[in-house]
XYZ file of C-alpha atoms in Angstrom:
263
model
C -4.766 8.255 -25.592
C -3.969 4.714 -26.379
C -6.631 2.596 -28.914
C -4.312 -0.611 -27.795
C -6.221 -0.529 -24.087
C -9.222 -0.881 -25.919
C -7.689 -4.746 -26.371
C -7.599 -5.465 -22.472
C -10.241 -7.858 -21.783
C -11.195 -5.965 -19.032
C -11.768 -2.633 -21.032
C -13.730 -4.708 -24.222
C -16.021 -5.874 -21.737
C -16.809 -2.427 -20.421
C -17.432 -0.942 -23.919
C -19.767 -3.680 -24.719
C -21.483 -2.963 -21.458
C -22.366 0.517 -22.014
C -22.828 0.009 -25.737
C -25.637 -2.731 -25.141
C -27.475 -0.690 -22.317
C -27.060 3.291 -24.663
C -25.335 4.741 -22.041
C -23.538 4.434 -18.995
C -20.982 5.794 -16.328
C -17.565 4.376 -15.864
C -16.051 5.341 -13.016
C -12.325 4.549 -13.110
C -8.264 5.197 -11.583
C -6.228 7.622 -13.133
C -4.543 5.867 -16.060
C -7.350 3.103 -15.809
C -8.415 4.127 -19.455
C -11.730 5.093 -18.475
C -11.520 8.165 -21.420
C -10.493 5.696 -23.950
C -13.537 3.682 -22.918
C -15.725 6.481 -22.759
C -14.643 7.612 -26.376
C -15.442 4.184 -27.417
C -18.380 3.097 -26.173
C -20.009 6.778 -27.369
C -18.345 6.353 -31.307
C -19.786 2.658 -31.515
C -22.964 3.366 -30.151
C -23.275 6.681 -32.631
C -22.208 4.779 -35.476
C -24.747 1.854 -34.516
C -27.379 4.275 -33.759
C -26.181 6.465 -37.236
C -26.938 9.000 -34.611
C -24.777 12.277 -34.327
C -21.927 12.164 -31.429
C -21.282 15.168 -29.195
C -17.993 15.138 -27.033
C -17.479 17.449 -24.096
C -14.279 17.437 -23.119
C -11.052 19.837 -22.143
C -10.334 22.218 -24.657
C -6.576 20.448 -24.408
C -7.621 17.113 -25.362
C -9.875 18.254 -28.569
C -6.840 17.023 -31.313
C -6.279 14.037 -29.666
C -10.361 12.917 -28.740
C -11.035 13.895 -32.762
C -8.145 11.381 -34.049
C -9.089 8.530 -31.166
C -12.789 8.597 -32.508
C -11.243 8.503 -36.021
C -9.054 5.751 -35.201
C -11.825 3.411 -33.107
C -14.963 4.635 -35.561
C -13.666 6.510 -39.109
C -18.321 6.309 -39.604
C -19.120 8.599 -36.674
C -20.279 11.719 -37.216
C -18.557 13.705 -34.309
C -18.402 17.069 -32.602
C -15.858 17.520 -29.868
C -16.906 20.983 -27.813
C -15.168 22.616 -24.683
C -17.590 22.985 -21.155
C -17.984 26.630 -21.949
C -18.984 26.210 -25.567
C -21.736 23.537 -24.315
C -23.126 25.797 -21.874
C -23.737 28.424 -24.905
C -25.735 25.711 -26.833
C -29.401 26.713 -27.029
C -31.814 23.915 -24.452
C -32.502 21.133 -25.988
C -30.536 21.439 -29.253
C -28.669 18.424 -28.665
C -29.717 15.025 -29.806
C -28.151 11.846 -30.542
C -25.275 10.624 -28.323
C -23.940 12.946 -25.688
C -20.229 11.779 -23.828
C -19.104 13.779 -21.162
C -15.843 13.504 -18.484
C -16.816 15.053 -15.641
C -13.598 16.741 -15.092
C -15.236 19.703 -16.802
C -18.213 19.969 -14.235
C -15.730 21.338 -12.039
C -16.807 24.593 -13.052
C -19.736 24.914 -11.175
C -21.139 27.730 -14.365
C -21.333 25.138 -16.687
C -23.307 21.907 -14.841
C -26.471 23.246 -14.886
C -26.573 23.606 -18.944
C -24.940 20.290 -19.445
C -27.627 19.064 -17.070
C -30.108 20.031 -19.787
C -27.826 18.692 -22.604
C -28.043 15.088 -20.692
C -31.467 15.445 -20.490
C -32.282 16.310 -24.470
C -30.158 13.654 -25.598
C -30.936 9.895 -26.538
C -27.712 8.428 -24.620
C -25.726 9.792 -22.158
C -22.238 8.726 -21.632
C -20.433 9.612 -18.625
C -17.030 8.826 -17.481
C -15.591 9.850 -13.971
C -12.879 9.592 -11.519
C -13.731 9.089 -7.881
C -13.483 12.781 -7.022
C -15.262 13.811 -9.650
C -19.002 15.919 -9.589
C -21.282 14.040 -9.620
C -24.379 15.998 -11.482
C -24.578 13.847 -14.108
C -24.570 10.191 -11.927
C -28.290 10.126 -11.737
C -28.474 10.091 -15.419
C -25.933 8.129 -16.453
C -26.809 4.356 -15.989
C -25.722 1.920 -15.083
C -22.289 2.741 -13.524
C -19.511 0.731 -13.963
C -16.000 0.393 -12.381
C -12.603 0.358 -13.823
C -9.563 -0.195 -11.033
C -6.028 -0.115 -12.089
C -5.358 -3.764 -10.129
C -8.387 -4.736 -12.560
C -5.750 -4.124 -15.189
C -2.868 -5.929 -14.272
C -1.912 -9.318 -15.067
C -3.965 -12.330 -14.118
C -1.338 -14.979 -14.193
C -0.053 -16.364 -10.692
C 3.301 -15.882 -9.560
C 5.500 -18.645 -8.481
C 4.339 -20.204 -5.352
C 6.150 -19.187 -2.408
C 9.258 -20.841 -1.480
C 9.814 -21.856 2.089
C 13.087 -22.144 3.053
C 14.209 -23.382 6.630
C 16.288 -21.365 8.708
C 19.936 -21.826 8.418
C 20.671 -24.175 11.790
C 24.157 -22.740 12.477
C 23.242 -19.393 12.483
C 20.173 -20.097 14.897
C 22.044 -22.378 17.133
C 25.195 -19.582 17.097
C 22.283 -17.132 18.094
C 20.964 -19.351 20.905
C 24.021 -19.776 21.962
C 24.921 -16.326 22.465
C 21.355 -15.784 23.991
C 21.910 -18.628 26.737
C 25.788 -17.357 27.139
C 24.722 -13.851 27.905
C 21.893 -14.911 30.173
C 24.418 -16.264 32.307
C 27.268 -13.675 31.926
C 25.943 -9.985 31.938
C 24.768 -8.090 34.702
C 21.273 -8.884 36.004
C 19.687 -5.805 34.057
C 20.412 -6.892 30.573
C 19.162 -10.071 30.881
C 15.600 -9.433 29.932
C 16.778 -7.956 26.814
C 18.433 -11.144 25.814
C 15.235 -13.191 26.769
C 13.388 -10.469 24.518
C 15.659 -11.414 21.605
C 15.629 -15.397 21.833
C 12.060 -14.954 21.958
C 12.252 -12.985 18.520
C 14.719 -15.478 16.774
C 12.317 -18.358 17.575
C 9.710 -16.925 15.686
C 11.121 -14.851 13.152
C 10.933 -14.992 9.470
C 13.725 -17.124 8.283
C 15.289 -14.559 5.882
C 15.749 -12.165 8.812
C 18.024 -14.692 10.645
C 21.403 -13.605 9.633
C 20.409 -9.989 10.044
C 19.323 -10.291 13.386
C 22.359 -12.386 14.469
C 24.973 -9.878 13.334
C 22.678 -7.968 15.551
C 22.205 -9.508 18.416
C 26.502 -10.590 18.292
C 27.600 -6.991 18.010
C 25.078 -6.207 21.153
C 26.294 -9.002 22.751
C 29.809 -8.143 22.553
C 28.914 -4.632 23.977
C 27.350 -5.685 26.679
C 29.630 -8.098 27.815
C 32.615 -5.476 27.747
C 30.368 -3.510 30.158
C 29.548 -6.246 32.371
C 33.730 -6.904 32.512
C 34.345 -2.991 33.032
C 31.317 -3.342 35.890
C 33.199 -6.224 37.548
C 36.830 -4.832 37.604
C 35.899 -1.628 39.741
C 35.267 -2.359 43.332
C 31.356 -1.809 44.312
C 30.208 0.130 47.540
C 28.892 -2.722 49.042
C 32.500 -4.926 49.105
C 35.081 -2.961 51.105
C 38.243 -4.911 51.146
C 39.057 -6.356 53.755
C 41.606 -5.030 56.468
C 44.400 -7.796 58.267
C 42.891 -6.416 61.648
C 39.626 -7.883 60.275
C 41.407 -10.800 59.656
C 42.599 -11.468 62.818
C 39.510 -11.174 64.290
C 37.809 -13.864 62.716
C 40.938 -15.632 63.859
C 40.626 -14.980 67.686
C 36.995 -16.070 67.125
C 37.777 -18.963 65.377
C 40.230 -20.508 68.249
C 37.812 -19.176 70.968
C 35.253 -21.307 69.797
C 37.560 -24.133 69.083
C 39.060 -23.939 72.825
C 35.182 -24.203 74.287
C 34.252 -26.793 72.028
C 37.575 -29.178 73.179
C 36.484 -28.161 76.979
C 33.262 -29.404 76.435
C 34.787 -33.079 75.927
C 35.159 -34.507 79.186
């Protein structure tokens, strides 16, 4: 735990908050500082109050919640006590200001004594994450909110630059669109429609990507339209020089009526 939060604007507020109403709930994100708040609010208001400070926390954090309170409030007299130890406390033998993170209601043995613990004391202190039980809520008023993105920096960014897209690499892409449109095989044209319509309305930075893309497709598909076009198709047999002659014989036949006709 970290007294320097305590100097985020955001954070100060929320101790003077629950300070000025005797109690509270903060509600807050994982590494929102919502214990260091807690600890806060509950030494000030103790050492305001010269009332006596209970602390029920994970038997884990006991060192470091005893030299935080020391640190933020060297005048409060404190107790910090583990979930099981509270539920051992006799009803109604606590007084003063009681802080509690809920992360110790999760044993489901020990919420109905600290129920009775919030209820005997003169302030109640709660701090929470959203998962957290939520015995205590009703008690614990108001209830205040603590995001992480309430934490970060205020200051704007730069204001977006807009940059125009480069013209030769658009008109190269057009190009290629309107080229392929008119050289590959009737069944890849709709894909190169597809694509001019995406250049005209893509972000400028994606430009150059999509070009190299839409080249290197090109290029593919126009070696399969050559490939398609040098082998013959079913429907043009070559022609045979009997065929040929034919059409020949026709040709004159119709000739010789024709120049009988002009008498």
């Amino acid at each position: 735990m970290e007294s320097s939060v305590l100097k985020h604007p955001r954070i100060a507020e929320a101790v003077e908050t629950l300070v000025a109403a005797g109690g509270g709930r903060i509600t807050y994100d994982v590494g929102g500082g919502g214990r260091e708040t807690l600890l806060a609010a509950a030494a000030r208001l103790a050492a305001e109050t010269n009332a006596p400070l209970t602390i029920v926390e994970a038997r884990s954090l006991h060192s470091d919640v005893r030299a935080f309170v020391r640190e933020v409030q060297p005048q409060a007299r404190s107790a910090v006590i583990s979930a099981e130890e509270a539920a051992l406390q006799p009803a109604g033998s606590i007084s003063g200001v009681l802080a509690v993170h809920a992360d110790v209601l999760r044993d489901a043995d020990v919420r109905t004594p600290l129920l009775a613990m919030a209820h005997s004391a003169d302030h109640l202190l709660v701090a929470r994450h959203d998962y957290s039980d939520t015995t205590l809520d009703a008690l614990a008023t108001p209830g205040l909110v603590l995001r992480l993105r309430d934490l970060m920096p205020s200051a704007p960014g730069p204001a977006p630059v807009t940059v125009s897209p480069p013209p030769m690499d658009m008109s190269v892409a057009l190009r290629l669109v309107g080229q392929a449109n008119r050289d590959v095989l009737p069944d890849q044209v709709e894909f190169f429609d597809e694509m001019a319509e995406v250049l005209e309305r893509t972000d400028p930075a994606e430009v150059k990507q999509r070009v190299g893309e839409l080249r290197s497709k090109y290029e593919a598909t126009i070696e399969l339209a050559r490939r398609r076009r040098a082998a013959p198709g079913p429907t043009d047999p070559a022609r045979t020089p009997r065929d040929h002659g034919q059409e020949q014989s026709a040709t004159h036949q119709q000739h010789r009526t024709q120049g009988t006709g002009r008498t």
